[in-house]
Each structure stands twice: as structure tokens, then as C-alpha cells.
Amino acid sequence: MGRVLPGQTIGILGGGQLGRFMGIEARLMGFKTVVLDPTAGCPASQVCDKHIQAALDDEKAALELARLSDVVTLEWELIPMQTLAAVEAVKPLFPSSKVIRNIQDRLAQKDFLYKSGFPQTPYAAVSNMEELRAAVKKLGLPCILKRRTHGYDGKGQFRIKTEDDIPKAVQALEAPCVLEATVAFEREISVLLAIGTDGQSRAFPIAENVHKDGILFSTLAPARVPMPRSDEALVLAERVGQALGHVGVMAVEMFQKKDGSLLINEIAPRVHNSGHYTLGGCATSQFEQHLRAVGGLPLGPTVIESPVVMINLLGDLWKNGEPRWEKLTGQPGVKLFLYGKAKAAPGRKMGHFLFIGDPPDGPLAHAQRLYERLL
Ligand SMILES: Nc1ncnc2c1ncn2[C@@H]1O[C@H](COP(=O)(O)OP(=O)(O)OP(=O)(O)O)[C@@H](O)[C@H]1O
Ligand SMILES: [Mg+2]
């Protein structure tokens, strides 16, 4: 594929906050954008040149998007395979449907990691109560049952602590699942990297993540993972990306165990929430890097000048109306990002803020205190 140059059009499947930031960076770089999303006024529609308002499984609408675009990309790995195939038949699509096929189904993803020899927690496919009982026996308690498809932000998961939880878990998820042994991790990290159409790759500084109730709460970059373990994480992520044949930005979520060793949790073949720190914290944001990668342009530098913390702002903060942003925005080192979502709901990602700096109390503790000003 040739290069996609300023003035040309990038098509985006999915119009949430990730598509929105792609649209904003595309505009800064001089690209045009068209987005496919079912929701009127969705976050990306507010910044893209054109919004095709249709379901993500509407193949005719996807073809229209492809017709208008010079290259097509996605903000979400759960775009239906038929949509991806329809687009791919007419225009370059990055990442390709072949990459997504290995990701969409959690079991396929785990099998891919297993066959490629990557470290991960033991798992088993489960589709009924008997299989679950047998799998729990094999993997041990506690363990986590996850739906094979359509889980995100910890949704579609059930933690099994005792044998009594088994029927509850089956009832709660009602779908083909994967059972995973729970990892007693020391920290969670994610490695974000970009791979270009020429196979060249470049990683961002490793991010360290804290989840609450299965939803990302905060990211600190660079992660407190010293050498040589940090290099090991970078090499692991790079090998995953190359084994997948990925093009674009991707994130590899990992658990670091108490002995320091690393296990892969999951792969996100797209820009990622734990990479939001790069927009404002790094020389090139993950969104700009993604557009460069899928457009066949040289990748940008990923250096970080100072520690940065990202904290997600969930809809719960809106329970008494709009949060009092002035308590946050006047503070040194703070950048606030809101996604333009019409309605707040508990657990819904509405925005995030960055704290950039290296204060004496430590960036994470400092950002936490800033966050508490909103409560
Ligand atoms: N096997 C495990 N052992 C310990 N903790 C786990 C395990 N699986 C998941 N978790 C915890 O739950 C979080 C969410 O899990 P996972 O990444 O599988 O979910 P998800 O719904 O796909 O989330 P997202 O797509 O938002 O990253 C993890 O980041 C981790 O904190
Ligand atoms: Mg995850």
C-alpha cells in the first residue's frame, strides 16, 4: 500500500472516545475522517468530517465508509467480521480481519497465545456446568469465568471463590466462556506499541495500571518496572504484535507476578485506554502514531519528558450533576479531557485527566489527591 497523505481520508469503524481522539489528531495532521457508528452525536461524530449513522453490522453502510476512505481502521476489536470483510474487499483495512479473527473470541486469543508459546495463566474452555466443575477442579480456586465474546471493562466476568459460586457463575454469564486461574499479581502493566505497514515497530514507555471493579482506574508512565524486566516486557509485546501480523497501535496487557515474571492478560489490537497518557505526556500520542502506522508514514518519537498519571472519570462522578471541574483545572500539571457523551451512567467512561509532573509526594499519590477534589 502507498502512503496516505494529508488531504486524504481515513475511515474509522466505531465512534466512541478512541475514534474521537483519532479524529482530533487526524485533523491536526491534515487528514479527513469519516466514522461509522449507530449513535447520533457519538463522541467521534463531533470531530470527524462525516458520520455515517448506521449499525456496525450494516454492510452497506460499511461499504459506503470504505468508498469514501483511502484507508480504514477501527477503534474496537468487536466490529463484526462481515463488516471487516466487506471493507477489506475494497480498501486497505488495518488491522486486518485476519488479526481481529485471532482476538474477538477470548478462547481464540488464548489459543493463539498458547500456540505461539507466550506465557499466560492456565485456562480452559467451558460451555456448561459439568465442564465448569471439571475446569475449576483442574485450575483451582479462586478463578475467573469470562464470556468468550463481548466482554469489556470487566463486564461478562464472574469471580469464582468457592464451589458454591459455580451455579451462580453459569447463570450470570449464560454463554460460552473461558475459565482462567486467578493471578496473584504484584502489578499490572501494558505495553503499547505501533507497527507500520512496513513491519517496523516502536513502543511507548511501559504503562502501569490499576483497575477497580474490572475497570481501569489509573495509569502511571513510565511503569516502575526496572531493567531487564522492562526490556522483557517490550520484547514480549513486540513478538505478540509480529506473530499477529498487526498494523497500527496495539496494547498488550500483562500481569507481573511477585517473582517478577510476566504473564500476558489480553491483547487489544487498537489504541487503548492505558495509552491515554501519551496525548499530552509523550512526544507523539498513541492516536497520531496509529494514524501514521495505518497511513504508511514514518512512526514518531515516543519519548516521555516527565512522569505522567492518567485517571479515568467514570459516570458515577456525575451523580450530583456536572462535576466541579474548576477544582481540578486550576491545578498545576493537570490536563482535562472530556468525551462529549450526552449521558452519564455508572461505570461509563466520560473523560479522563492527566497529571504531568514529578512532585515530592510522588505522581500517583498526587494524582489520587487531585481526583479526590472531585468527589
Ligand atoms: N486471571 C486473572 N487474574 C487476576 N486478575 C484478573 C484476571 N483476569 C482479569 N483480572 C482483572 O480484571 C481486569 C479486567 O480483566 P480483562 O482485562 O480480562 O477484562 P476486559 O473486560 O477485557 O477489560 P478491558 O477490555 O477493559 O481491558 C484485569 O485488568 C485484572 O485487573
Ligand atoms: Mg483488559
Short mmCIF file of N, CA and C in Angstrom, two decimals, residues 210-359:
data_model
loop_
_atom_site.label_atom_id
_atom_site.label_comp_id
_atom_site.label_asym_id
_atom_site.label_seq_id
_atom_site.Cartn_x
_atom_site.Cartn_y
_atom_site.Cartn_z
N VAL A 210 -3.89 0.44 37.36
CA VAL A 210 -4.68 -0.02 38.50
C VAL A 210 -6.13 -0.11 38.04
N HIS A 211 -6.74 -1.28 38.23
CA HIS A 211 -8.16 -1.46 37.89
C HIS A 211 -8.98 -1.47 39.17
N LYS A 212 -10.19 -0.91 39.07
CA LYS A 212 -11.15 -1.02 40.18
C LYS A 212 -12.42 -1.61 39.62
N ASP A 213 -12.91 -2.67 40.23
CA ASP A 213 -14.11 -3.37 39.73
C ASP A 213 -13.98 -3.72 38.26
N GLY A 214 -12.79 -4.12 37.84
CA GLY A 214 -12.58 -4.55 36.45
C GLY A 214 -12.42 -3.41 35.46
N ILE A 215 -12.53 -2.17 35.94
CA ILE A 215 -12.40 -1.01 35.03
C ILE A 215 -11.10 -0.28 35.35
N LEU A 216 -10.40 0.12 34.30
CA LEU A 216 -9.15 0.85 34.52
C LEU A 216 -9.42 2.11 35.34
N PHE A 217 -8.67 2.28 36.42
CA PHE A 217 -8.80 3.50 37.24
C PHE A 217 -7.66 4.46 36.92
N SER A 218 -6.42 3.97 37.01
CA SER A 218 -5.30 4.89 36.78
C SER A 218 -4.17 4.21 36.01
N THR A 219 -3.42 5.04 35.31
CA THR A 219 -2.22 4.58 34.62
C THR A 219 -1.06 5.50 35.02
N LEU A 220 0.07 4.89 35.32
CA LEU A 220 1.29 5.66 35.59
C LEU A 220 2.32 5.29 34.53
N ALA A 221 2.94 6.29 33.93
CA ALA A 221 4.02 6.03 32.98
C ALA A 221 5.19 6.98 33.27
N PRO A 222 6.45 6.53 33.16
CA PRO A 222 6.78 5.14 32.91
C PRO A 222 6.49 4.25 34.11
N ALA A 223 6.23 2.96 33.84
CA ALA A 223 5.93 2.00 34.90
C ALA A 223 7.16 1.78 35.77
N ARG A 224 6.91 1.39 37.03
CA ARG A 224 8.03 1.13 37.95
C ARG A 224 8.50 -0.31 37.77
N VAL A 225 8.95 -0.59 36.57
CA VAL A 225 9.49 -1.92 36.25
C VAL A 225 10.93 -1.72 35.79
N PRO A 226 11.89 -2.11 36.63
CA PRO A 226 13.28 -1.86 36.24
C PRO A 226 13.77 -2.80 35.14
N MET A 227 14.90 -2.44 34.54
CA MET A 227 15.58 -3.34 33.60
C MET A 227 16.08 -4.56 34.39
N PRO A 228 16.23 -5.77 33.85
CA PRO A 228 15.95 -6.09 32.45
C PRO A 228 14.50 -6.50 32.22
N ARG A 229 13.68 -6.48 33.29
CA ARG A 229 12.30 -6.94 33.15
C ARG A 229 11.53 -6.06 32.17
N SER A 230 11.82 -4.76 32.18
CA SER A 230 11.10 -3.86 31.28
C SER A 230 11.41 -4.23 29.83
N ASP A 231 12.66 -4.57 29.56
CA ASP A 231 13.03 -4.98 28.20
C ASP A 231 12.30 -6.26 27.81
N GLU A 232 12.18 -7.15 28.80
CA GLU A 232 11.49 -8.42 28.54
C GLU A 232 10.04 -8.15 28.13
N ALA A 233 9.40 -7.21 28.84
CA ALA A 233 8.00 -6.86 28.52
C ALA A 233 7.91 -6.28 27.11
N LEU A 234 8.86 -5.43 26.77
CA LEU A 234 8.84 -4.81 25.43
C LEU A 234 9.02 -5.86 24.34
N VAL A 235 9.94 -6.77 24.58
CA VAL A 235 10.21 -7.82 23.58
C VAL A 235 8.99 -8.73 23.43
N LEU A 236 8.38 -9.06 24.55
CA LEU A 236 7.19 -9.92 24.54
C LEU A 236 6.08 -9.28 23.70
N ALA A 237 5.82 -8.01 23.96
CA ALA A 237 4.75 -7.31 23.24
C ALA A 237 5.07 -7.23 21.74
N GLU A 238 6.30 -6.94 21.44
CA GLU A 238 6.74 -6.84 20.03
C GLU A 238 6.54 -8.19 19.33
N ARG A 239 6.89 -9.27 20.02
CA ARG A 239 6.73 -10.61 19.43
C ARG A 239 5.25 -10.94 19.23
N VAL A 240 4.41 -10.53 20.17
CA VAL A 240 2.96 -10.76 20.01
C VAL A 240 2.46 -10.02 18.77
N GLY A 241 2.86 -8.76 18.66
CA GLY A 241 2.41 -7.95 17.51
C GLY A 241 2.84 -8.54 16.19
N GLN A 242 4.09 -8.99 16.12
CA GLN A 242 4.61 -9.55 14.87
C GLN A 242 3.95 -10.89 14.57
N ALA A 243 3.72 -11.70 15.61
CA ALA A 243 3.07 -13.01 15.40
C ALA A 243 1.64 -12.82 14.88
N LEU A 244 0.98 -11.76 15.35
CA LEU A 244 -0.38 -11.47 14.88
C LEU A 244 -0.40 -10.94 13.46
N GLY A 245 0.71 -10.28 13.06
CA GLY A 245 0.72 -9.58 11.77
C GLY A 245 -0.02 -8.26 11.86
N HIS A 246 0.05 -7.65 13.05
CA HIS A 246 -0.70 -6.42 13.31
C HIS A 246 -0.08 -5.22 12.59
N VAL A 247 -0.95 -4.30 12.19
CA VAL A 247 -0.52 -2.98 11.72
C VAL A 247 -1.35 -1.94 12.47
N GLY A 248 -0.65 -0.97 13.06
CA GLY A 248 -1.32 0.07 13.85
C GLY A 248 -0.82 0.01 15.28
N VAL A 249 -1.50 0.78 16.15
CA VAL A 249 -1.14 0.73 17.58
C VAL A 249 -1.85 -0.46 18.21
N MET A 250 -1.23 -1.06 19.17
CA MET A 250 -1.88 -2.12 19.93
C MET A 250 -1.36 -2.09 21.37
N ALA A 251 -2.13 -2.71 22.26
CA ALA A 251 -1.71 -2.79 23.66
C ALA A 251 -1.68 -4.25 24.07
N VAL A 252 -0.64 -4.61 24.80
CA VAL A 252 -0.58 -5.95 25.37
C VAL A 252 -0.63 -5.77 26.89
N GLU A 253 -1.73 -6.23 27.50
CA GLU A 253 -1.89 -6.12 28.95
C GLU A 253 -1.19 -7.30 29.59
N MET A 254 -0.41 -7.02 30.63
CA MET A 254 0.35 -8.09 31.29
C MET A 254 0.19 -8.01 32.81
N PHE A 255 0.34 -9.17 33.44
CA PHE A 255 0.45 -9.24 34.90
C PHE A 255 1.91 -9.46 35.23
N GLN A 256 2.42 -8.71 36.21
CA GLN A 256 3.75 -9.03 36.73
C GLN A 256 3.56 -9.72 38.07
N LYS A 257 4.08 -10.93 38.17
CA LYS A 257 3.89 -11.71 39.40
C LYS A 257 4.91 -11.27 40.46
N LYS A 258 4.73 -11.77 41.68
CA LYS A 258 5.59 -11.35 42.79
C LYS A 258 7.06 -11.70 42.52
N ASP A 259 7.28 -12.80 41.80
CA ASP A 259 8.67 -13.18 41.47
C ASP A 259 9.22 -12.37 40.29
N GLY A 260 8.42 -11.42 39.80
CA GLY A 260 8.89 -10.55 38.72
C GLY A 260 8.50 -11.03 37.34
N SER A 261 8.14 -12.30 37.21
CA SER A 261 7.86 -12.84 35.86
C SER A 261 6.56 -12.26 35.30
N LEU A 262 6.43 -12.36 33.99
CA LEU A 262 5.32 -11.71 33.28
C LEU A 262 4.39 -12.73 32.65
N LEU A 263 3.09 -12.45 32.72
CA LEU A 263 2.08 -13.25 32.02
C LEU A 263 1.27 -12.29 31.16
N ILE A 264 0.86 -12.73 29.99
CA ILE A 264 0.00 -11.88 29.16
C ILE A 264 -1.44 -12.05 29.62
N ASN A 265 -2.12 -10.92 29.87
CA ASN A 265 -3.55 -10.98 30.22
C ASN A 265 -4.39 -10.95 28.96
N GLU A 266 -4.27 -9.88 28.21
CA GLU A 266 -5.01 -9.85 26.95
C GLU A 266 -4.40 -8.86 25.98
N ILE A 267 -4.83 -9.01 24.72
CA ILE A 267 -4.30 -8.17 23.64
C ILE A 267 -5.42 -7.26 23.17
N ALA A 268 -5.13 -5.98 23.05
CA ALA A 268 -6.09 -5.04 22.44
C ALA A 268 -5.46 -4.55 21.14
N PRO A 269 -6.01 -4.95 19.99
CA PRO A 269 -5.37 -4.62 18.70
C PRO A 269 -5.78 -3.24 18.21
N ARG A 270 -5.57 -2.24 19.05
CA ARG A 270 -6.08 -0.88 18.79
C ARG A 270 -5.49 0.07 19.81
N VAL A 271 -5.78 1.36 19.61
CA VAL A 271 -5.42 2.33 20.64
C VAL A 271 -6.15 1.93 21.92
N HIS A 272 -5.59 2.32 23.06
CA HIS A 272 -6.06 1.73 24.32
C HIS A 272 -6.15 2.76 25.43
N ASN A 273 -7.09 2.57 26.32
CA ASN A 273 -7.28 3.47 27.46
C ASN A 273 -5.98 3.68 28.25
N SER A 274 -5.18 2.63 28.39
CA SER A 274 -3.94 2.79 29.17
C SER A 274 -2.88 3.57 28.39
N GLY A 275 -3.19 3.93 27.15
CA GLY A 275 -2.27 4.77 26.36
C GLY A 275 -2.72 6.22 26.29
N HIS A 276 -3.75 6.57 27.05
CA HIS A 276 -4.23 7.96 27.01
C HIS A 276 -3.18 8.94 27.55
N TYR A 277 -2.30 8.43 28.37
CA TYR A 277 -1.26 9.31 28.93
C TYR A 277 -0.37 9.91 27.83
N THR A 278 -0.33 9.21 26.67
CA THR A 278 0.57 9.68 25.60
C THR A 278 0.08 10.99 24.99
N LEU A 279 -1.22 11.26 25.06
CA LEU A 279 -1.77 12.50 24.50
C LEU A 279 -1.57 13.61 25.53
N GLY A 280 -0.45 14.28 25.43
CA GLY A 280 -0.07 15.29 26.40
C GLY A 280 1.18 14.87 27.16
N GLY A 281 1.42 13.56 27.28
CA GLY A 281 2.57 13.08 28.05
C GLY A 281 3.75 12.63 27.21
N CYS A 282 3.55 12.38 25.93
CA CYS A 282 4.61 11.84 25.07
C CYS A 282 4.81 12.71 23.84
N ALA A 283 5.96 12.54 23.23
CA ALA A 283 6.28 13.35 22.04
C ALA A 283 5.25 13.10 20.93
N THR A 284 4.79 11.88 20.79
CA THR A 284 3.76 11.54 19.80
C THR A 284 2.66 10.83 20.57
N SER A 285 1.39 11.18 20.33
CA SER A 285 0.31 10.46 21.04
C SER A 285 0.06 9.12 20.37
N GLN A 286 -0.59 8.22 21.11
CA GLN A 286 -0.92 6.92 20.52
C GLN A 286 -1.82 7.09 19.30
N PHE A 287 -2.65 8.14 19.30
CA PHE A 287 -3.60 8.33 18.20
C PHE A 287 -2.86 8.81 16.95
N GLU A 288 -1.95 9.77 17.12
CA GLU A 288 -1.13 10.21 15.98
C GLU A 288 -0.31 9.03 15.46
N GLN A 289 0.27 8.27 16.39
CA GLN A 289 1.11 7.13 15.98
C GLN A 289 0.30 6.11 15.20
N HIS A 290 -0.92 5.89 15.64
CA HIS A 290 -1.79 4.93 14.94
C HIS A 290 -2.07 5.40 13.52
N LEU A 291 -2.37 6.69 13.38
CA LEU A 291 -2.67 7.22 12.05
C LEU A 291 -1.43 7.14 11.17
N ARG A 292 -0.27 7.43 11.74
CA ARG A 292 0.98 7.29 10.98
C ARG A 292 1.15 5.84 10.53
N ALA A 293 0.93 4.91 11.45
CA ALA A 293 1.15 3.49 11.14
C ALA A 293 0.22 3.01 10.03
N VAL A 294 -1.08 3.27 10.17
CA VAL A 294 -2.02 2.76 9.17
C VAL A 294 -1.93 3.54 7.86
N GLY A 295 -1.38 4.75 7.93
CA GLY A 295 -1.22 5.55 6.72
C GLY A 295 0.10 5.31 6.01
N GLY A 296 0.92 4.41 6.53
CA GLY A 296 2.20 4.10 5.89
C GLY A 296 3.23 5.20 6.06
N LEU A 297 3.08 6.04 7.07
CA LEU A 297 4.01 7.14 7.32
C LEU A 297 5.04 6.72 8.37
N PRO A 298 6.20 7.41 8.43
CA PRO A 298 7.19 7.05 9.46
C PRO A 298 6.60 7.23 10.87
N LEU A 299 6.97 6.35 11.78
CA LEU A 299 6.48 6.45 13.16
C LEU A 299 7.19 7.59 13.88
N GLY A 300 6.48 8.21 14.82
CA GLY A 300 7.04 9.36 15.55
C GLY A 300 7.77 8.93 16.80
N PRO A 301 8.55 9.87 17.38
CA PRO A 301 9.28 9.56 18.62
C PRO A 301 8.31 9.39 19.79
N THR A 302 8.67 8.51 20.72
CA THR A 302 7.74 8.19 21.82
C THR A 302 8.31 8.57 23.19
N VAL A 303 9.31 9.44 23.20
CA VAL A 303 9.95 9.78 24.47
C VAL A 303 8.98 10.51 25.41
N ILE A 304 9.24 10.30 26.68
CA ILE A 304 8.41 10.92 27.72
C ILE A 304 9.33 11.85 28.51
N GLU A 305 8.83 13.05 28.79
CA GLU A 305 9.69 14.06 29.42
C GLU A 305 9.64 13.97 30.94
N SER A 306 8.51 13.53 31.46
CA SER A 306 8.34 13.52 32.92
C SER A 306 7.30 12.45 33.23
N PRO A 307 7.24 11.97 34.47
CA PRO A 307 6.19 11.00 34.80
C PRO A 307 4.81 11.59 34.51
N VAL A 308 3.89 10.73 34.13
CA VAL A 308 2.52 11.18 33.88
C VAL A 308 1.55 10.14 34.43
N VAL A 309 0.47 10.65 35.01
CA VAL A 309 -0.59 9.78 35.53
C VAL A 309 -1.88 10.13 34.81
N MET A 310 -2.60 9.11 34.39
CA MET A 310 -3.93 9.27 33.81
C MET A 310 -4.94 8.70 34.78
N ILE A 311 -6.00 9.44 35.06
CA ILE A 311 -7.09 8.89 35.88
C ILE A 311 -8.40 8.99 35.10
N ASN A 312 -9.11 7.86 35.00
CA ASN A 312 -10.38 7.82 34.29
C ASN A 312 -11.48 8.49 35.10
N LEU A 313 -12.37 9.18 34.41
CA LEU A 313 -13.51 9.82 35.06
C LEU A 313 -14.77 9.09 34.61
N LEU A 314 -15.32 8.30 35.51
CA LEU A 314 -16.50 7.49 35.19
C LEU A 314 -17.78 8.25 35.50
N GLY A 315 -18.87 7.77 34.89
CA GLY A 315 -20.17 8.43 35.04
C GLY A 315 -20.65 8.59 36.48
N ASP A 316 -20.15 7.74 37.39
CA ASP A 316 -20.53 7.82 38.81
C ASP A 316 -20.28 9.22 39.37
N LEU A 317 -19.26 9.91 38.81
CA LEU A 317 -18.92 11.24 39.31
C LEU A 317 -20.00 12.27 39.02
N TRP A 318 -20.92 11.91 38.11
CA TRP A 318 -21.97 12.85 37.68
C TRP A 318 -23.24 12.71 38.52
N LYS A 319 -23.18 11.95 39.62
CA LYS A 319 -24.44 11.63 40.32
C LYS A 319 -25.13 12.88 40.86
N ASN A 320 -24.36 13.93 41.14
CA ASN A 320 -24.99 15.18 41.59
C ASN A 320 -24.86 16.26 40.52
N GLY A 321 -24.89 15.85 39.27
CA GLY A 321 -24.73 16.83 38.19
C GLY A 321 -23.30 16.89 37.71
N GLU A 322 -23.02 17.89 36.87
CA GLU A 322 -21.68 18.03 36.29
C GLU A 322 -20.64 18.22 37.41
N PRO A 323 -19.56 17.46 37.40
CA PRO A 323 -18.52 17.67 38.42
C PRO A 323 -17.96 19.10 38.38
N ARG A 324 -17.42 19.52 39.50
CA ARG A 324 -16.91 20.91 39.58
C ARG A 324 -15.47 20.94 39.06
N TRP A 325 -15.38 21.07 37.74
CA TRP A 325 -14.07 20.95 37.08
C TRP A 325 -13.07 21.98 37.56
N GLU A 326 -13.60 23.14 38.02
CA GLU A 326 -12.67 24.21 38.43
C GLU A 326 -11.79 23.76 39.60
N LYS A 327 -12.23 22.74 40.33
CA LYS A 327 -11.41 22.23 41.44
C LYS A 327 -10.17 21.51 40.93
N LEU A 328 -10.23 21.12 39.66
CA LEU A 328 -9.15 20.33 39.06
C LEU A 328 -8.31 21.17 38.10
N THR A 329 -9.02 21.92 37.27
CA THR A 329 -8.35 22.50 36.11
C THR A 329 -7.40 23.64 36.48
N GLY A 330 -7.56 24.22 37.66
CA GLY A 330 -6.63 25.27 38.06
C GLY A 330 -5.31 24.73 38.61
N GLN A 331 -5.23 23.43 38.81
CA GLN A 331 -4.06 22.84 39.48
C GLN A 331 -2.90 22.67 38.50
N PRO A 332 -1.66 22.92 38.96
CA PRO A 332 -0.52 22.77 38.06
C PRO A 332 -0.39 21.34 37.55
N GLY A 333 -0.04 21.21 36.28
CA GLY A 333 0.24 19.90 35.70
C GLY A 333 -0.98 19.12 35.25
N VAL A 334 -2.17 19.73 35.38
CA VAL A 334 -3.39 18.97 35.07
C VAL A 334 -3.91 19.29 33.67
N LYS A 335 -4.29 18.24 32.96
CA LYS A 335 -4.99 18.41 31.67
C LYS A 335 -6.26 17.57 31.73
N LEU A 336 -7.38 18.20 31.41
CA LEU A 336 -8.68 17.51 31.47
C LEU A 336 -9.18 17.20 30.06
N PHE A 337 -9.67 15.99 29.88
CA PHE A 337 -10.22 15.55 28.58
C PHE A 337 -11.63 15.02 28.81
N LEU A 338 -12.61 15.57 28.11
CA LEU A 338 -13.99 15.06 28.21
C LEU A 338 -14.43 14.58 26.84
N TYR A 339 -15.25 13.52 26.84
CA TYR A 339 -15.53 12.81 25.59
C TYR A 339 -16.78 13.26 24.86
N GLY A 340 -17.51 14.22 25.42
CA GLY A 340 -18.70 14.71 24.72
C GLY A 340 -19.84 13.71 24.70
N LYS A 341 -19.93 12.88 25.74
CA LYS A 341 -21.04 11.92 25.80
C LYS A 341 -22.26 12.59 26.41
N ALA A 342 -23.42 12.35 25.77
CA ALA A 342 -24.64 13.06 26.18
C ALA A 342 -25.09 12.65 27.57
N LYS A 343 -24.92 11.37 27.92
CA LYS A 343 -25.50 10.87 29.17
C LYS A 343 -24.45 10.17 30.00
N ALA A 344 -24.40 10.51 31.30
CA ALA A 344 -23.50 9.80 32.21
C ALA A 344 -24.23 8.60 32.79
N ALA A 345 -23.53 7.49 32.94
CA ALA A 345 -24.10 6.32 33.61
C ALA A 345 -22.99 5.71 34.46
N PRO A 346 -23.36 5.03 35.57
CA PRO A 346 -22.32 4.44 36.42
C PRO A 346 -21.41 3.53 35.59
N GLY A 347 -20.11 3.67 35.79
CA GLY A 347 -19.14 2.81 35.09
C GLY A 347 -18.84 3.26 33.67
N ARG A 348 -19.57 4.25 33.17
CA ARG A 348 -19.33 4.71 31.79
C ARG A 348 -18.14 5.67 31.76
N LYS A 349 -17.24 5.46 30.82
CA LYS A 349 -16.08 6.34 30.73
C LYS A 349 -16.49 7.65 30.07
N MET A 350 -16.44 8.73 30.85
CA MET A 350 -16.90 10.04 30.38
C MET A 350 -15.75 10.96 30.02
N GLY A 351 -14.57 10.69 30.60
CA GLY A 351 -13.42 11.53 30.36
C GLY A 351 -12.24 11.00 31.17
N HIS A 352 -11.15 11.74 31.13
CA HIS A 352 -10.01 11.40 31.99
C HIS A 352 -9.21 12.66 32.22
N PHE A 353 -8.32 12.62 33.23
CA PHE A 353 -7.38 13.73 33.32
C PHE A 353 -5.97 13.20 33.45
N LEU A 354 -5.04 14.04 33.04
CA LEU A 354 -3.62 13.71 33.20
C LEU A 354 -3.05 14.60 34.27
N PHE A 355 -2.15 14.04 35.06
CA PHE A 355 -1.27 14.88 35.88
C PHE A 355 0.14 14.63 35.37
N ILE A 356 0.78 15.69 34.91
CA ILE A 356 2.14 15.57 34.39
C ILE A 356 3.07 16.29 35.35
N GLY A 357 4.01 15.55 35.94
CA GLY A 357 4.93 16.16 36.87
C GLY A 357 5.53 15.13 37.80
N ASP A 358 6.50 15.59 38.58
CA ASP A 358 7.21 14.67 39.48
C ASP A 358 7.30 15.28 40.87
N PRO A 359 6.16 15.46 41.56
CA PRO A 359 6.14 16.15 42.86
C PRO A 359 6.76 15.28 43.95
#
